[in-house]
mmCIF file of C-alpha atoms and ligand atoms in Angstrom:
data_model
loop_
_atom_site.group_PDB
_atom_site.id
_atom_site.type_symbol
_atom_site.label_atom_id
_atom_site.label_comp_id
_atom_site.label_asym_id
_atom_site.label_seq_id
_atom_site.Cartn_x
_atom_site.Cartn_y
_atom_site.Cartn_z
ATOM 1 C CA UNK K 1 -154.011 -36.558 -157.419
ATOM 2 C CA UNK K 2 -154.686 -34.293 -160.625
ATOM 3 C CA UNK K 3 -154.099 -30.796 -159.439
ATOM 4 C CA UNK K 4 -156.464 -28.008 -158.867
ATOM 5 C CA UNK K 5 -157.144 -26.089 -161.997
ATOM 6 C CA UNK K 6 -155.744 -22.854 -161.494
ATOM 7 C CA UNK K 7 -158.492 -19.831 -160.555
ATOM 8 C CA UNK K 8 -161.296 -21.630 -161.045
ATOM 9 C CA UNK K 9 -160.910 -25.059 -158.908
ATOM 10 C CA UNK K 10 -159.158 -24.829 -155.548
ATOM 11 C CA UNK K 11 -161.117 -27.433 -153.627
ATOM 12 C CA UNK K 12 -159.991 -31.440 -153.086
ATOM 13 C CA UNK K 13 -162.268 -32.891 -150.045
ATOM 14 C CA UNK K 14 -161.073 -35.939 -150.168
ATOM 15 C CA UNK K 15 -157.198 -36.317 -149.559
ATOM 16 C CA UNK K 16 -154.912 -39.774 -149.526
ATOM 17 C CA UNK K 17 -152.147 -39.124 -147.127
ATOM 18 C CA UNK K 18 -149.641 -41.059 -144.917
ATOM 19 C CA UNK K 19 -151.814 -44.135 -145.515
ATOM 20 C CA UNK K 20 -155.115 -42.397 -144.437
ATOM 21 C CA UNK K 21 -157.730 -40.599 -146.177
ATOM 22 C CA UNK K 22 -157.973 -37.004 -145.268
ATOM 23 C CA UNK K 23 -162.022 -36.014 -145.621
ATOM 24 C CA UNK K 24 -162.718 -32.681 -145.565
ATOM 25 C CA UNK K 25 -165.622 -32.318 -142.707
ATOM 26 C CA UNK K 26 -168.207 -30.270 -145.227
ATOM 27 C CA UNK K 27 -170.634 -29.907 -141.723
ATOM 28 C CA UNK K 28 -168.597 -27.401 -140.322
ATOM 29 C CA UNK K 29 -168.495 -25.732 -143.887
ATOM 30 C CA UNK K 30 -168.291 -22.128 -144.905
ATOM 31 C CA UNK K 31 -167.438 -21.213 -140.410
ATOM 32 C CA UNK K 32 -164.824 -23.928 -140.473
ATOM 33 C CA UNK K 33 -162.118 -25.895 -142.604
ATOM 34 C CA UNK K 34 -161.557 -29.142 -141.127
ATOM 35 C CA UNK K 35 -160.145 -32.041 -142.083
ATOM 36 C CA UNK K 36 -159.947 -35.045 -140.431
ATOM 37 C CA UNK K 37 -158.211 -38.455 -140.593
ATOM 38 C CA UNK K 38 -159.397 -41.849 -141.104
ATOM 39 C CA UNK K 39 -157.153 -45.025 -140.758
ATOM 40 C CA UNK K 40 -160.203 -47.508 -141.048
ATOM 41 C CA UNK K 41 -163.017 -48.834 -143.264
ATOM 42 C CA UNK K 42 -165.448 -48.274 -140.341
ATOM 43 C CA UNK K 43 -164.293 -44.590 -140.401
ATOM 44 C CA UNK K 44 -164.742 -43.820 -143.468
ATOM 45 C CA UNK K 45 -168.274 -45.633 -143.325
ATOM 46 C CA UNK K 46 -169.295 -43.420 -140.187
ATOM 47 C CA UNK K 47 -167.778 -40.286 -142.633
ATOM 48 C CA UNK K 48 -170.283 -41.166 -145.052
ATOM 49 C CA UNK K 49 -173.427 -41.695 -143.234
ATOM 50 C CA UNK K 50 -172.723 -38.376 -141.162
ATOM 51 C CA UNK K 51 -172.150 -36.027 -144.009
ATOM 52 C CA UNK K 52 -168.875 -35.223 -143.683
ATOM 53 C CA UNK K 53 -168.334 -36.434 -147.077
ATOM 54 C CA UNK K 54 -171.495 -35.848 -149.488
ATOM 55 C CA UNK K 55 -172.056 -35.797 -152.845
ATOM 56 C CA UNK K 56 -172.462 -39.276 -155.042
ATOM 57 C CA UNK K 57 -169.636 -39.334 -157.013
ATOM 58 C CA UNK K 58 -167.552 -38.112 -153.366
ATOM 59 C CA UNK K 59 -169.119 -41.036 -151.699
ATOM 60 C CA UNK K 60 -167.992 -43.749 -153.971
ATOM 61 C CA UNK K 61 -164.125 -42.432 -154.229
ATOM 62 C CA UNK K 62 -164.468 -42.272 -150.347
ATOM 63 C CA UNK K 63 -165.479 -45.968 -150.061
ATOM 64 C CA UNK K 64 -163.077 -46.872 -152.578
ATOM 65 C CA UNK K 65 -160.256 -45.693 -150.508
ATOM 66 C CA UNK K 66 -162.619 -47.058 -147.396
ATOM 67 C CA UNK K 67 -161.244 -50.765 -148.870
ATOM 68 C CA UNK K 68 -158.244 -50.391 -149.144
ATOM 69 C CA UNK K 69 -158.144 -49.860 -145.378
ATOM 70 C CA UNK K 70 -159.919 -52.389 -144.384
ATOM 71 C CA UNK K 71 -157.887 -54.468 -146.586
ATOM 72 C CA UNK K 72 -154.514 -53.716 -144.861
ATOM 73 C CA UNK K 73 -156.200 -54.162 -141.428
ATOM 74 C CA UNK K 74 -157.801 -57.620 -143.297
ATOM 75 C CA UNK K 75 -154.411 -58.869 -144.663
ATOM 76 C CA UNK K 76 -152.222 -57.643 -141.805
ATOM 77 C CA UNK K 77 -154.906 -59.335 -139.280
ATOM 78 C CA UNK K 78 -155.285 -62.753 -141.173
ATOM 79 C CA UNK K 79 -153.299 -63.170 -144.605
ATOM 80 C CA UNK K 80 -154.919 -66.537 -145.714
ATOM 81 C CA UNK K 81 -158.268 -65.319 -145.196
ATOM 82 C CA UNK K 82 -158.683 -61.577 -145.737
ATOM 83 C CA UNK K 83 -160.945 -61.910 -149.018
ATOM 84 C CA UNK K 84 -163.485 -63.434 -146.964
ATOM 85 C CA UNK K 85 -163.374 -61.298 -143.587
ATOM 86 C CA UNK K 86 -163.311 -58.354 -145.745
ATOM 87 C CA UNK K 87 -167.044 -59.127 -146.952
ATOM 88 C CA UNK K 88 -168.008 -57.386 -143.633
ATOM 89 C CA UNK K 89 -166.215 -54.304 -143.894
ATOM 90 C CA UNK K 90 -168.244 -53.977 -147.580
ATOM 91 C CA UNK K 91 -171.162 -54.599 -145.605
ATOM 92 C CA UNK K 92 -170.440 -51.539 -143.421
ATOM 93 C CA UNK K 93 -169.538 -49.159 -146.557
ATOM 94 C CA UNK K 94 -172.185 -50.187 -148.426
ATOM 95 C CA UNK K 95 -175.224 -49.653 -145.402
ATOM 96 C CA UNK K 96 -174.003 -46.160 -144.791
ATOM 97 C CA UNK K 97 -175.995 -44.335 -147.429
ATOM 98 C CA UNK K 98 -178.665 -46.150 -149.914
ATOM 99 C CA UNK K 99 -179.454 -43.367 -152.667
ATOM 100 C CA UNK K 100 -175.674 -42.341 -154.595
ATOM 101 C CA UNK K 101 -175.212 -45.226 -156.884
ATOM 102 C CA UNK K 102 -171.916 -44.379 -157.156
ATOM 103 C CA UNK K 103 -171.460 -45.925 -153.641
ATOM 104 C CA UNK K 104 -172.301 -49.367 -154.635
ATOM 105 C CA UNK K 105 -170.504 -48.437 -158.472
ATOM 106 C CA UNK K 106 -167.160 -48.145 -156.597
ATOM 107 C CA UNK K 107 -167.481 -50.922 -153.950
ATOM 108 C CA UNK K 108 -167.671 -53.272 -157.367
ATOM 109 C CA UNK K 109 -165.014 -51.907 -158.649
ATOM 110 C CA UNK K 110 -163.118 -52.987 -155.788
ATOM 111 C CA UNK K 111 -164.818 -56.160 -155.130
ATOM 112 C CA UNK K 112 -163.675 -56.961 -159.020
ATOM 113 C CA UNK K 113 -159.939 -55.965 -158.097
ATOM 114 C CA UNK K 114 -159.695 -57.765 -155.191
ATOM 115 C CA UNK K 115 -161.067 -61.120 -156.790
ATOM 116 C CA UNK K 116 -157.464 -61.187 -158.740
ATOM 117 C CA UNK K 117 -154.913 -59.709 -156.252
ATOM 118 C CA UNK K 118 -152.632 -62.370 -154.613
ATOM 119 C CA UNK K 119 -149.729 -60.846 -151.729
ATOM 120 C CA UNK K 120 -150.278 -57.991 -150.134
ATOM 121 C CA UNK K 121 -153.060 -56.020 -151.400
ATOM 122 C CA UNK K 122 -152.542 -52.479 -150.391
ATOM 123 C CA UNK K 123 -150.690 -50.967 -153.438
ATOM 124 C CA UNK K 124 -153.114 -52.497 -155.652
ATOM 125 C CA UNK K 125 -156.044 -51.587 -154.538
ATOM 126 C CA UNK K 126 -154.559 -47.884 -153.368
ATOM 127 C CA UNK K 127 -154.005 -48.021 -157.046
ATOM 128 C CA UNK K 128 -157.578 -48.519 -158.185
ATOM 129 C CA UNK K 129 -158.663 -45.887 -155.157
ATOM 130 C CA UNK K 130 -156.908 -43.554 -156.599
ATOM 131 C CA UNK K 131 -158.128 -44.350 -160.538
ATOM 132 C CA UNK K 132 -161.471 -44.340 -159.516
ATOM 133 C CA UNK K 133 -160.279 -40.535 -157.960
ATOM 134 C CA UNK K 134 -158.135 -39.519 -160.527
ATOM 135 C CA UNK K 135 -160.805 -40.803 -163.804
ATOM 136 C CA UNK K 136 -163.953 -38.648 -161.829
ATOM 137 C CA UNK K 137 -161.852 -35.474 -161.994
ATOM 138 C CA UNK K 138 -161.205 -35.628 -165.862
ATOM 139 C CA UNK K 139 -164.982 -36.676 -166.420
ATOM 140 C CA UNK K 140 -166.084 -33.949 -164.403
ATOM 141 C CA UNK K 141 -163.609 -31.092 -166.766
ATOM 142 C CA UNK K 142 -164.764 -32.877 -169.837
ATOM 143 C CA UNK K 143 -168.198 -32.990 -168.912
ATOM 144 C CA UNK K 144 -167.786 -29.131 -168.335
ATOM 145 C CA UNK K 145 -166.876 -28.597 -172.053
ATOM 146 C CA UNK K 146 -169.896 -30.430 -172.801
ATOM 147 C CA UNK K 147 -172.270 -29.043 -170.767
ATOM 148 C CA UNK K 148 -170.733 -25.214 -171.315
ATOM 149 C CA UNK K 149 -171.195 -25.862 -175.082
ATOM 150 C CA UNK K 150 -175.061 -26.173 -174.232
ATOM 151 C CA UNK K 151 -174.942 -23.355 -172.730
ATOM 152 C CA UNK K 152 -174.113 -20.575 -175.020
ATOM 153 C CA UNK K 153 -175.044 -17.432 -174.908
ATOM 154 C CA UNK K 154 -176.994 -17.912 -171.454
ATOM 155 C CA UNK K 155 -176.938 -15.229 -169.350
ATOM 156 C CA UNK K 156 -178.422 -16.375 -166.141
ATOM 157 C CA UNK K 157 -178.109 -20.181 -164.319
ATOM 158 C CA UNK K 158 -179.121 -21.985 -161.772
ATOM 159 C CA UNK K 159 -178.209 -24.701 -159.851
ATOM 160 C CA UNK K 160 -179.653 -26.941 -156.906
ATOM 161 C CA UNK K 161 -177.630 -28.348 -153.854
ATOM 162 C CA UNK K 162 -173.680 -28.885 -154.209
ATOM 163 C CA UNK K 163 -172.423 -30.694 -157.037
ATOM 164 C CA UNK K 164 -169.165 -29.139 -156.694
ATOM 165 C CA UNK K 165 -165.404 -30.202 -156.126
ATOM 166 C CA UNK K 166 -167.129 -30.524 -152.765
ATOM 167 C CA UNK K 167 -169.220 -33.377 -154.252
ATOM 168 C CA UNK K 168 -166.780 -35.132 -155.985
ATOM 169 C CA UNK K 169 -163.330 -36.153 -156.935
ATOM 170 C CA UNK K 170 -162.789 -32.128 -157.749
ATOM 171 C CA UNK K 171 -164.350 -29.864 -160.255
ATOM 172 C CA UNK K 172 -167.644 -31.038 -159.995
ATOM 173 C CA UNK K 173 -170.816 -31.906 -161.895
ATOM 174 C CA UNK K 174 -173.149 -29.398 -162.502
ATOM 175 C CA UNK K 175 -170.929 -26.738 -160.900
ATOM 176 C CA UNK K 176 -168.274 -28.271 -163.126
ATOM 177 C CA UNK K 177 -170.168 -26.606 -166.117
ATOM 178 C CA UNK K 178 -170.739 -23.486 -164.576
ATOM 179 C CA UNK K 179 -167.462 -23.121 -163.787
ATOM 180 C CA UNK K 180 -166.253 -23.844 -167.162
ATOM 181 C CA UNK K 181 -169.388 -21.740 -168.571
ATOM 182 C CA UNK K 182 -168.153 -19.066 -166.221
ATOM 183 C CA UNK K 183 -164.615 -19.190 -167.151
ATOM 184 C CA UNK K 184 -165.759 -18.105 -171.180
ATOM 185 C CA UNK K 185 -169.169 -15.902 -170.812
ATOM 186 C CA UNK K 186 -169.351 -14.621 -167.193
ATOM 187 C CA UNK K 187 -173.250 -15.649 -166.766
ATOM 188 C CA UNK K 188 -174.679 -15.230 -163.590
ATOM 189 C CA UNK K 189 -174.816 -17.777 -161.485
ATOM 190 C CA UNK K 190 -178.100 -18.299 -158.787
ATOM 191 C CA UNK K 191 -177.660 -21.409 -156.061
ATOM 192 C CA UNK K 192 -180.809 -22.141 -154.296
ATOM 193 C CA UNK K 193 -180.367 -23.017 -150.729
ATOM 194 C CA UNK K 194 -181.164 -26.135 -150.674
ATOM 195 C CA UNK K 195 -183.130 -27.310 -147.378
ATOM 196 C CA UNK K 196 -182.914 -28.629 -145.152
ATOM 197 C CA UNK K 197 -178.838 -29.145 -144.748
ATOM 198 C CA UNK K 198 -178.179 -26.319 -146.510
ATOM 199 C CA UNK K 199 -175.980 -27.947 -149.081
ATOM 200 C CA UNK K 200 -176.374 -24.580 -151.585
ATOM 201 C CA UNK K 201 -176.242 -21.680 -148.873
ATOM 202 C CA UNK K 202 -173.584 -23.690 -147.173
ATOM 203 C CA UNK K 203 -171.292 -25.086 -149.785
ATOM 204 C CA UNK K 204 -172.089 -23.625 -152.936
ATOM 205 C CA UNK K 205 -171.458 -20.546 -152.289
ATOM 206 C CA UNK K 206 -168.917 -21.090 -150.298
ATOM 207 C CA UNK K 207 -166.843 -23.115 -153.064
ATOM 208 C CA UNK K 208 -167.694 -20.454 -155.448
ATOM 209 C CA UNK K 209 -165.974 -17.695 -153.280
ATOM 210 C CA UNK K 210 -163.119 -19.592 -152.725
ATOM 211 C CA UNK K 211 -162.705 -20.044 -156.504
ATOM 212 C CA UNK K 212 -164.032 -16.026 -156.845
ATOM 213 C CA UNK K 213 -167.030 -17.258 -159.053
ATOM 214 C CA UNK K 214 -169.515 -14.396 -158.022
ATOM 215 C CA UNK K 215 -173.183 -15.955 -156.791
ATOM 216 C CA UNK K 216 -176.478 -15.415 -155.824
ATOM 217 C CA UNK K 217 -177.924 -16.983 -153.083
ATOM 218 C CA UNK K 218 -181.652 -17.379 -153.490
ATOM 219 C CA UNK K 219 -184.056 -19.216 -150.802
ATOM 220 C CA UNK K 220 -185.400 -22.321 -152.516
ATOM 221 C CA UNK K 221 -189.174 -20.876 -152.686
ATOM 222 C CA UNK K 222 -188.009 -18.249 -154.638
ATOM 223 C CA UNK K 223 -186.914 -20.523 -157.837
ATOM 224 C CA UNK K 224 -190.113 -20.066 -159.865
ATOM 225 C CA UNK K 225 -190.120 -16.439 -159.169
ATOM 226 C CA UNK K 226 -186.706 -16.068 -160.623
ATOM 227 C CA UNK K 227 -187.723 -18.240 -163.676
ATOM 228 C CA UNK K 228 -190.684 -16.073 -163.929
ATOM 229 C CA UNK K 229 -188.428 -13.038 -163.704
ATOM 230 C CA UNK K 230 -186.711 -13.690 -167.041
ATOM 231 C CA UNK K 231 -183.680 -14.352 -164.661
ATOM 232 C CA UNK K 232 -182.275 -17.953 -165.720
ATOM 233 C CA UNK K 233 -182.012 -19.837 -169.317
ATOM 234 C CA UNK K 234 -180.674 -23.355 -167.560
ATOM 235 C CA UNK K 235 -180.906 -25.204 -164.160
ATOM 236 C CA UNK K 236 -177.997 -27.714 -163.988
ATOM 237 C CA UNK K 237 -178.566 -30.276 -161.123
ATOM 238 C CA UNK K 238 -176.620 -33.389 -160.698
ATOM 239 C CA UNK K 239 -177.815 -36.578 -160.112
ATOM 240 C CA UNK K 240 -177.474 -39.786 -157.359
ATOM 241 C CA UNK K 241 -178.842 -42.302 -159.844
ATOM 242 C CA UNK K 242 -180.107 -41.912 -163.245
ATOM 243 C CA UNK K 243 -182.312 -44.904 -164.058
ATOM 244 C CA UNK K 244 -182.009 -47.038 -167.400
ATOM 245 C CA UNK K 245 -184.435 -44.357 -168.771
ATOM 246 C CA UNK K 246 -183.087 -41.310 -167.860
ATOM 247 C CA UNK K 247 -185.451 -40.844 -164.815
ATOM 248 C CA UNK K 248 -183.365 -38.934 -162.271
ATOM 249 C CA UNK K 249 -182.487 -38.887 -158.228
ATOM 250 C CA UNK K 250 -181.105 -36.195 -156.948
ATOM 251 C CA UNK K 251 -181.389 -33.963 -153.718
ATOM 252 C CA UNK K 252 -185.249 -32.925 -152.600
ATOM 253 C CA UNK K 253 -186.381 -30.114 -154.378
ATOM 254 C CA UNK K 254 -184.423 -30.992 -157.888
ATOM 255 C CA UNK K 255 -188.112 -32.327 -159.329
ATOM 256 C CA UNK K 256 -189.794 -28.669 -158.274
ATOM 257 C CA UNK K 257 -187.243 -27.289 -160.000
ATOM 258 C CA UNK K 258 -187.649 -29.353 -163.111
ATOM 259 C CA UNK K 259 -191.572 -28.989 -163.139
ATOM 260 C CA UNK K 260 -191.150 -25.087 -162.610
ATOM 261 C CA UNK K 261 -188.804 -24.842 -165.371
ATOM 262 C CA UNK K 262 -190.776 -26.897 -167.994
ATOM 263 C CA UNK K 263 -193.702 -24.118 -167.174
ATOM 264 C CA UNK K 264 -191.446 -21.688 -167.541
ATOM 265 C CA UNK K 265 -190.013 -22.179 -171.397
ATOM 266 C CA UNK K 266 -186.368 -23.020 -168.963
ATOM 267 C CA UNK K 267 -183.869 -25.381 -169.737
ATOM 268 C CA UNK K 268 -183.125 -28.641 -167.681
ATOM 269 C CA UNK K 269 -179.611 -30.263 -167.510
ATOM 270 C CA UNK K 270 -178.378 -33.520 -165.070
ATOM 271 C CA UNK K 271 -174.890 -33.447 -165.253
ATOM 272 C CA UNK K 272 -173.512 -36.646 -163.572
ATOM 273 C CA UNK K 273 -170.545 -39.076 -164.990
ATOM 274 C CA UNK K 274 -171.252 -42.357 -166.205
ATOM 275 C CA UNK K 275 -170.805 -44.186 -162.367
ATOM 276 C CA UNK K 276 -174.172 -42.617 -161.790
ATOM 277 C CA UNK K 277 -176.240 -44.541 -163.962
ATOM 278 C CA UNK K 278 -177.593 -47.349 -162.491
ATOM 279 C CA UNK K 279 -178.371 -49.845 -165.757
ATOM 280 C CA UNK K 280 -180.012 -52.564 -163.407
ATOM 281 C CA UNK K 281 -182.826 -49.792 -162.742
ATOM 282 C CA UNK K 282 -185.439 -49.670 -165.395
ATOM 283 C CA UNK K 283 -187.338 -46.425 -163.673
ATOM 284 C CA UNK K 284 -186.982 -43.934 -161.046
ATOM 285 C CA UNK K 285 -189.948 -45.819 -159.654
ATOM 286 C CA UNK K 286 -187.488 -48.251 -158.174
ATOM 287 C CA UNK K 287 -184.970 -46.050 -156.881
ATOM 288 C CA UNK K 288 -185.196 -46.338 -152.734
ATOM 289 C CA UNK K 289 -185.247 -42.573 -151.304
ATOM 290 C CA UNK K 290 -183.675 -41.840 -148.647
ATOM 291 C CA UNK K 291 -185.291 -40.891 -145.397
ATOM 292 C CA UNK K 292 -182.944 -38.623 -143.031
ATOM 293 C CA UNK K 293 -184.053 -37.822 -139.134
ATOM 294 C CA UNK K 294 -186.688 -35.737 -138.083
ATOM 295 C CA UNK K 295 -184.250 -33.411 -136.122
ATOM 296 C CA UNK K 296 -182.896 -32.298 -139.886
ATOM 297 C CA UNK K 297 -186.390 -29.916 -140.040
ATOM 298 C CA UNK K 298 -188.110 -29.766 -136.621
ATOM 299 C CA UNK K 299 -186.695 -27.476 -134.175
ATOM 300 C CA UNK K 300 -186.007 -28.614 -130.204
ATOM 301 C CA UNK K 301 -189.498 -26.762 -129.250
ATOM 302 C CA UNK K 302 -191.013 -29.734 -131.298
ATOM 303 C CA UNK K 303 -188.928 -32.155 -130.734
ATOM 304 C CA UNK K 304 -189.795 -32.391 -127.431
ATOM 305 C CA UNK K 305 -192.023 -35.892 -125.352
ATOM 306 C CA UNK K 306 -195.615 -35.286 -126.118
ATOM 307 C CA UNK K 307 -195.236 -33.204 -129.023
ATOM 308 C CA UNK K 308 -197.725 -33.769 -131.594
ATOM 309 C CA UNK K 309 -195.753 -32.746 -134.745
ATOM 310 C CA UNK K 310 -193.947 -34.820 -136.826
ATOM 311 C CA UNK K 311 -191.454 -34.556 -139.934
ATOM 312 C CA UNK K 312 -191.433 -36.149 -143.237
ATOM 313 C CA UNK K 313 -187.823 -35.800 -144.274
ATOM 314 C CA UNK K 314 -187.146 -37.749 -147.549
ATOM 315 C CA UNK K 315 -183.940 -36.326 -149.359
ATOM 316 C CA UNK K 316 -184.060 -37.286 -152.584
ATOM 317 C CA UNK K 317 -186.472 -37.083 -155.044
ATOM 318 C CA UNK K 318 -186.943 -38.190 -158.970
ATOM 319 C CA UNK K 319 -187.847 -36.080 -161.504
ATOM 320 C CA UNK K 320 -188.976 -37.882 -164.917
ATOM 321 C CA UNK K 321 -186.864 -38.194 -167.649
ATOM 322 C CA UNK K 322 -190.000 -35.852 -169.729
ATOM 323 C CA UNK K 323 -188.774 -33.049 -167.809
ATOM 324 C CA UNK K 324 -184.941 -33.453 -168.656
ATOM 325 C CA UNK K 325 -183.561 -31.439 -171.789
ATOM 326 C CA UNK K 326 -179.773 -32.888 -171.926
ATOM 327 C CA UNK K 327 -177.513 -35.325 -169.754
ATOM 328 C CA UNK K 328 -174.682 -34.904 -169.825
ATOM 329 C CA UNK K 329 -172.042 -37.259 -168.988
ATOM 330 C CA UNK K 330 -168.285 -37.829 -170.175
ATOM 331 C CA UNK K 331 -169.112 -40.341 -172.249
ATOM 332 C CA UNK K 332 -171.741 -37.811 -174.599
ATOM 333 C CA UNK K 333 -174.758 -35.779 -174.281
ATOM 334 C CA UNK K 334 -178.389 -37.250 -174.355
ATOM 335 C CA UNK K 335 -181.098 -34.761 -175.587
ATOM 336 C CA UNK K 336 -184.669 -35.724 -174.213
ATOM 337 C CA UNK K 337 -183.615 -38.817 -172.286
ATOM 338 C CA UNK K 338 -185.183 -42.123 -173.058
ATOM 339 C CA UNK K 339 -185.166 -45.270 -172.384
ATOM 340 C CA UNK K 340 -183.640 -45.739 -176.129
ATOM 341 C CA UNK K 341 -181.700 -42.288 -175.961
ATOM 342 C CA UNK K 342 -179.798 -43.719 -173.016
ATOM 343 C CA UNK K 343 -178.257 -46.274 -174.568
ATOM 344 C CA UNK K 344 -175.995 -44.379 -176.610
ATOM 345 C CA UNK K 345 -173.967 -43.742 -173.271
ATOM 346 C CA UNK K 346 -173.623 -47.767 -172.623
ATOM 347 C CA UNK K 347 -169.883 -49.316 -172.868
HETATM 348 O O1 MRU Z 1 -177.366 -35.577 -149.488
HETATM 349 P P1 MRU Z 1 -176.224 -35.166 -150.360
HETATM 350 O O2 MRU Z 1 -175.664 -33.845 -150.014
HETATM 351 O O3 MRU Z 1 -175.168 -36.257 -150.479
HETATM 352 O O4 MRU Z 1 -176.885 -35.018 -151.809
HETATM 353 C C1 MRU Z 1 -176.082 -34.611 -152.877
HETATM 354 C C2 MRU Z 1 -176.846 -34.415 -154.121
HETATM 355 O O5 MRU Z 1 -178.028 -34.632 -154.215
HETATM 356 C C3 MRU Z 1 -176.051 -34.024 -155.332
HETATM 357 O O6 MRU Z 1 -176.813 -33.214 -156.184
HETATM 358 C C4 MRU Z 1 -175.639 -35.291 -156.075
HETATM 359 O O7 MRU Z 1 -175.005 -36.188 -155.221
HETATM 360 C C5 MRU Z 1 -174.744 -34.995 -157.210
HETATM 361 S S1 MRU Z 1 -173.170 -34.445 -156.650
HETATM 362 C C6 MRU Z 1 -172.160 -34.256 -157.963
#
């Protein structure tokens, strides 16, 4: 696996070792570093749909590596007809999160490699595992000089729920261009907390003191304030699916963010690789959202038989590709996403 960039990039959370994958267990994150072992597709599934791994691009080289598992359980369990029994354990991988297209992205990927693989199929598929690893870590550094390059002369940012090395392959997204932005012109950097995991005041942060970024930890109500403050020139989000027309999901909260800084003459920026576009989408219209439990925002006192209070918890959210100034991907930059705009960015 590419190696951490020294100083600013310490962070892999997702580890291939001794024939298991090693997943950094990001709910115990910033109190505990914990990693823990999975030897099965089912696993790595459960992983997913927990949270111990998060982050779209995170969750498709997870499930990647989730396949080649269950392919050496498959083959060593029933060598004539592993492609076929294998169709469940893609069932499994694919139910354990709906929004991160990247999921799905990566579980093609292997579906595709599989489809021409005679013999064992371990070191052939451990091979595409670890491309599909190996190609999100350079996207995410190039998409950094990108992005940075946007960002010149900016003296304040801000950013919305992890998009880190946490998030992905290593590097990151979003945080991926403040970290290169960081490395050349020292702006400051503002993470909103991101309710109701946490994923800023948690992670965030927490990645950027292990890397010695210096950040500001705001609570997610303050973000207009802050704009209005003169504080930020750019919010840099991420994104689980970009839609054929730039429309945008990412975590609940991203579209405030986006409407807020349109009022406020601030920048916008999605910063997601190319696996995050979903092509077969037209719209954020039809991008399902997902819904998480109840316990996520209401507190045992509620929570309780008879109590009369519910939670709406969705997520994710879409903000309209009108209220995007750049993506940016490895593959380019679109300015003012559009259905048209987008295509540039199509291989
Ligand atoms: O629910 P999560 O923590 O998986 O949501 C993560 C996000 O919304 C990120 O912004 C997105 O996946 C991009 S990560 C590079």
């Amino acid at each position: 696996m590419s190696e951490p960039k020294d100083g600013v990039d310490s962070v892999r959370p997702l580890q291939w070792q001794d024939g298991a994958l090693r997943v950094l267990d990001q709910r115990k994150l910033p109190d505990q570093v914990v990693y823990e072992e999975f030897a099965g597709a089912s696993g790595v599934a459960e992983a997913i749909a927990s949270m111990r791994v998060r982050g779209a691009p995170a969750i498709g080289i997870a499930a990647a590596y989730g396949v080649v598992l269950a392919a050496r359980d498959r083959y060593a369990a029933n060598p004539d007809a592993w492609k076929d029994d294998i169709a469940e354990d893609f069932g499994i991988l694919a139910a354990s999160r709906p929004t991160a297209v990247n999921l799905f992205w990566a579980l093609d990927r292997m579906r595709e490699a599989i489809a021409s693989i005679a013999g064992d199929p371990t070191p052939a598929l451990l091979a595409v595992a670890r491309a599909i690893h190996e190609d999100d870590i350079r996207a995410n550094r190039r998409m950094g000089e990108l992005g940075a390059e946007l960002l010149a002369g900016s003296t304040g940012l801000l950013t919305h729920c992890n998009t880190g090395s946490l998030a992905t392959g290593g590097y990151g997204t979003a945080l991926g261009v403040i970290r290169t932005a960081w490395a050349m012109e020292r702006p400051a950097v503002f993470a909103g907390e991101t309710r109701p995991w946490l994923q800023g005041a948690r992670l965030t942060v927490w990645e950027l003191e292990q890397d010695g970024i210096p950040a500001t930890l705001i609570a997610d109500s303050a973000a207009a304030w802050l704009m209005k403050a003169g504080k930020v020139q750019w919010v840099l989000v991420g994104a689980d699916r970009i839609a054929a027309n730039g429309d945008t999901a990412n975590k609940i909260g991203t579209y405030s963010l986006a409407v807020n800084a349109r009022h406020h003459g601030v920048k916008f920026m999605v910063v997601a690789p190319t696996s995050t576009i979903d092509w077969k989408t037209p719209s954020g219209d039809s991008i399902e959202i997902e819904q998480r439990s109840k316990t996520e925002l209401l507190g045992s006192h509620f929570l309780r038989e008879g109590s009369v209070i519910d939670a709406w918890n969705p997520v994710f959210d879409v903000t309209p590709a009108g209220l995007i100034d750049a993506i940016v991907t490895e593959a380019g930059v679109v300015r003012n996403p559009s259905q048209g705009g987008m295509q540039a960015l199509r291989r």
